[in-house]
C-alpha positions as YAML, in Angstrom:
chain: A
units: angstrom
residues:
- id: 1
  name: MET
  ca: [-213.15, 68.80, -15.12]
- id: 2
  name: SER
  ca: [-213.26, 69.11, -11.21]
- id: 3
  name: ASN
  ca: [-212.46, 65.12, -10.48]
- id: 4
  name: VAL
  ca: [-211.16, 62.02, -11.68]
- id: 5
  name: PHE
  ca: [-211.73, 58.33, -10.89]
- id: 6
  name: SER
  ca: [-209.72, 55.82, -12.76]
- id: 7
  name: PHE
  ca: [-210.29, 52.38, -12.21]
- id: 8
  name: VAL
  ca: [-209.87, 48.95, -13.78]
- id: 9
  name: GLY
  ca: [-213.30, 47.01, -13.56]
- id: 10
  name: THR
  ca: [-215.31, 43.88, -15.24]
- id: 11
  name: VAL
  ca: [-218.40, 44.64, -17.36]
- id: 12
  name: GLY
  ca: [-220.99, 43.30, -15.30]
- id: 13
  name: ASN
  ca: [-223.80, 43.71, -18.10]
- id: 14
  name: ASP
  ca: [-224.16, 43.87, -21.71]
- id: 15
  name: ALA
  ca: [-223.74, 48.12, -22.75]
- id: 16
  name: GLN
  ca: [-226.93, 49.57, -24.41]
- id: 17
  name: VAL
  ca: [-227.28, 52.58, -26.18]
- id: 18
  name: ARG
  ca: [-229.91, 55.02, -26.27]
- id: 19
  name: TYR
  ca: [-230.85, 58.31, -27.43]
- id: 20
  name: THR
  ca: [-232.53, 61.23, -25.31]
- id: 21
  name: ALA
  ca: [-235.43, 63.48, -26.57]
- id: 22
  name: ALA
  ca: [-232.52, 66.09, -28.63]
- id: 23
  name: GLY
  ca: [-231.20, 62.95, -30.36]
- id: 24
  name: LEU
  ca: [-228.28, 62.06, -28.23]
- id: 25
  name: ALA
  ca: [-226.58, 58.74, -28.23]
- id: 26
  name: VAL
  ca: [-225.73, 57.49, -24.68]
- id: 27
  name: LEU
  ca: [-224.19, 54.48, -24.27]
- id: 28
  name: ASN
  ca: [-224.49, 52.72, -20.51]
- id: 29
  name: VAL
  ca: [-222.78, 50.40, -18.99]
- id: 30
  name: ASN
  ca: [-222.39, 48.69, -15.36]
- id: 31
  name: VAL
  ca: [-218.65, 48.24, -14.36]
- id: 32
  name: ALA
  ca: [-217.44, 46.09, -10.73]
- id: 33
  name: ASN
  ca: [-214.44, 47.01, -9.01]
- id: 34
  name: ASN
  ca: [-213.03, 44.73, -6.08]
- id: 35
  name: ILE
  ca: [-212.21, 47.04, -3.24]
- id: 36
  name: GLY
  ca: [-210.65, 46.28, -0.08]
- id: 37
  name: PHE
  ca: [-208.62, 42.66, 0.75]
- id: 38
  name: GLY
  ca: [-209.87, 39.55, 2.29]
- id: 39
  name: ASP
  ca: [-213.11, 39.24, 4.13]
- id: 40
  name: LYS
  ca: [-213.34, 43.07, 3.83]
- id: 41
  name: GLN
  ca: [-213.45, 42.84, 0.27]
- id: 42
  name: GLN
  ca: [-216.53, 44.37, -1.33]
- id: 43
  name: THR
  ca: [-217.62, 44.80, -4.99]
- id: 44
  name: LEU
  ca: [-218.11, 48.88, -6.14]
- id: 45
  name: TRP
  ca: [-220.78, 49.01, -8.91]
- id: 46
  name: VAL
  ca: [-220.04, 52.08, -11.48]
- id: 47
  name: ARG
  ca: [-222.94, 52.83, -14.09]
- id: 48
  name: VAL
  ca: [-220.64, 54.07, -17.20]
- id: 49
  name: ALA
  ca: [-221.89, 56.81, -19.76]
- id: 50
  name: VAL
  ca: [-220.49, 57.74, -23.13]
- id: 51
  name: PHE
  ca: [-222.09, 60.56, -25.28]
- id: 52
  name: GLY
  ca: [-222.33, 61.48, -28.45]
- id: 53
  name: LYS
  ca: [-220.95, 60.36, -31.71]
- id: 54
  name: ARG
  ca: [-218.68, 57.58, -29.63]
- id: 55
  name: ALA
  ca: [-221.67, 56.11, -28.15]
- id: 56
  name: GLU
  ca: [-222.92, 55.20, -31.58]
- id: 57
  name: GLY
  ca: [-220.23, 53.34, -32.45]
- id: 58
  name: ARG
  ca: [-219.07, 49.56, -32.10]
- id: 59
  name: LEU
  ca: [-217.81, 50.13, -28.86]
- id: 60
  name: VAL
  ca: [-221.01, 48.49, -27.39]
- id: 61
  name: GLU
  ca: [-220.38, 45.36, -29.56]
- id: 62
  name: TYR
  ca: [-217.06, 44.76, -27.42]
- id: 63
  name: LEU
  ca: [-218.70, 45.74, -24.11]
- id: 64
  name: LYS
  ca: [-220.26, 42.60, -23.07]
- id: 65
  name: LYS
  ca: [-220.27, 40.84, -19.82]
- id: 66
  name: GLY
  ca: [-217.44, 39.67, -18.10]
- id: 67
  name: GLN
  ca: [-214.71, 41.84, -20.47]
- id: 68
  name: ALA
  ca: [-212.30, 43.52, -18.22]
- id: 69
  name: VAL
  ca: [-212.11, 47.44, -19.14]
- id: 70
  name: PHE
  ca: [-209.96, 50.60, -18.00]
- id: 71
  name: VAL
  ca: [-212.44, 53.64, -17.39]
- id: 72
  name: SER
  ca: [-211.73, 57.43, -16.21]
- id: 73
  name: GLY
  ca: [-213.78, 60.18, -16.37]
- id: 74
  name: GLU
  ca: [-215.74, 62.70, -13.96]
- id: 75
  name: LEU
  ca: [-217.47, 60.74, -11.26]
- id: 76
  name: THR
  ca: [-220.91, 61.97, -9.74]
- id: 77
  name: GLN
  ca: [-222.71, 60.58, -6.84]
- id: 78
  name: SER
  ca: [-227.05, 60.01, -6.56]
- id: 79
  name: GLN
  ca: [-229.27, 58.76, -3.75]
- id: 80
  name: TYR
  ca: [-232.46, 57.51, -4.34]
- id: 81
  name: GLN
  ca: [-235.11, 55.57, -2.44]
- id: 82
  name: GLY
  ca: [-235.19, 51.60, -3.08]
- id: 83
  name: GLN
  ca: [-238.07, 49.49, -3.66]
- id: 84
  name: ASP
  ca: [-237.70, 48.24, -0.03]
- id: 85
  name: GLY
  ca: [-237.88, 52.31, 1.40]
- id: 86
  name: THR
  ca: [-234.27, 52.32, 2.15]
- id: 87
  name: LEU
  ca: [-231.89, 55.43, 1.17]
- id: 88
  name: LYS
  ca: [-229.39, 54.12, -1.86]
- id: 89
  name: THR
  ca: [-226.35, 55.67, -3.23]
- id: 90
  name: ALA
  ca: [-225.64, 55.08, -7.01]
- id: 91
  name: LEU
  ca: [-222.20, 56.41, -8.37]
- id: 92
  name: GLU
  ca: [-222.13, 57.29, -12.20]
- id: 93
  name: LEU
  ca: [-218.81, 58.16, -14.46]
- id: 94
  name: THR
  ca: [-219.05, 60.11, -17.50]
- id: 95
  name: ALA
  ca: [-216.01, 58.88, -19.46]
- id: 96
  name: GLN
  ca: [-213.56, 60.34, -21.22]
- id: 97
  name: VAL
  ca: [-211.32, 57.16, -21.68]
- id: 98
  name: LEU
  ca: [-212.70, 54.21, -22.11]
- id: 99
  name: GLU
  ca: [-210.17, 50.96, -23.35]
- id: 100
  name: LEU
  ca: [-210.90, 47.28, -23.29]
- id: 101
  name: VAL
  ca: [-208.16, 45.23, -21.09]
- id: 102
  name: GLY
  ca: [-207.04, 41.80, -22.05]
- id: 103
  name: GLY
  ca: [-209.33, 39.70, -24.12]
- id: 104
  name: ARG
  ca: [-212.40, 37.10, -23.52]
- id: 105
  name: LYS
  ca: [-211.80, 33.42, -23.12]
- id: 106
  name: ASP
  ca: [-215.02, 33.08, -25.45]
- id: 107
  name: SER
  ca: [-214.30, 36.07, -27.77]
- id: 108
  name: PRO
  ca: [-213.54, 35.08, -31.04]
- id: 109
  name: ALA
  ca: [-209.99, 34.98, -32.34]
- id: 110
  name: ALA
  ca: [-210.70, 36.46, -35.77]
- id: 111
  name: ALA
  ca: [-212.40, 39.57, -34.27]
- id: 112
  name: PRO
  ca: [-210.56, 43.06, -34.54]
- id: 113
  name: ALA
  ca: [-209.75, 45.21, -31.63]
- id: 114
  name: PRO
  ca: [-211.81, 47.98, -31.78]
- id: 115
  name: ALA
  ca: [-210.56, 51.94, -31.59]
- id: 116
  name: ALA
  ca: [-211.66, 51.86, -27.79]
- id: 117
  name: THR
  ca: [-210.60, 54.85, -26.35]
- id: 118
  name: ALA
  ca: [-213.24, 57.13, -25.25]
- id: 119
  name: ASP
  ca: [-211.99, 60.39, -25.53]
- id: 120
  name: TYR
  ca: [-213.71, 63.50, -25.75]
- id: 121
  name: ASP
  ca: [-212.94, 63.98, -29.31]
- id: 122
  name: ASP
  ca: [-216.15, 63.60, -31.38]
- id: 123
  name: ASP
  ca: [-214.39, 63.58, -34.89]
- id: 124
  name: ILE
  ca: [-213.10, 60.11, -34.30]
- id: 125
  name: PRO
  ca: [-215.39, 57.80, -35.32]
- id: 126
  name: PHE
  ca: [-215.96, 54.50, -33.61]
...
């Protein structure tokens, strides 16, 4: 891996699983990370992708809006033209590790904690 980006952030929308034309599962979720301090603070949004068997497991059930997560993987950047005609930048991280951090106030107390590490060992199902 040429670059590694790791951060703790907050899930901004419920995770979704889709499948490529070849049948490979892809879990996508947007994660927010606040950077800077005071009036210089801004929110950095990163689209996180998990591929293969890890994307098909139960992880999608736990990646709900407001959930804190630790994410680490390879970061890529792309540019696109927005609807208003301006050039925009998007960050996407292909996750090697995706772990739940802490709990949520509205999560049921009886819910079991998932095996949330999304490492590249495809033999470990979620």
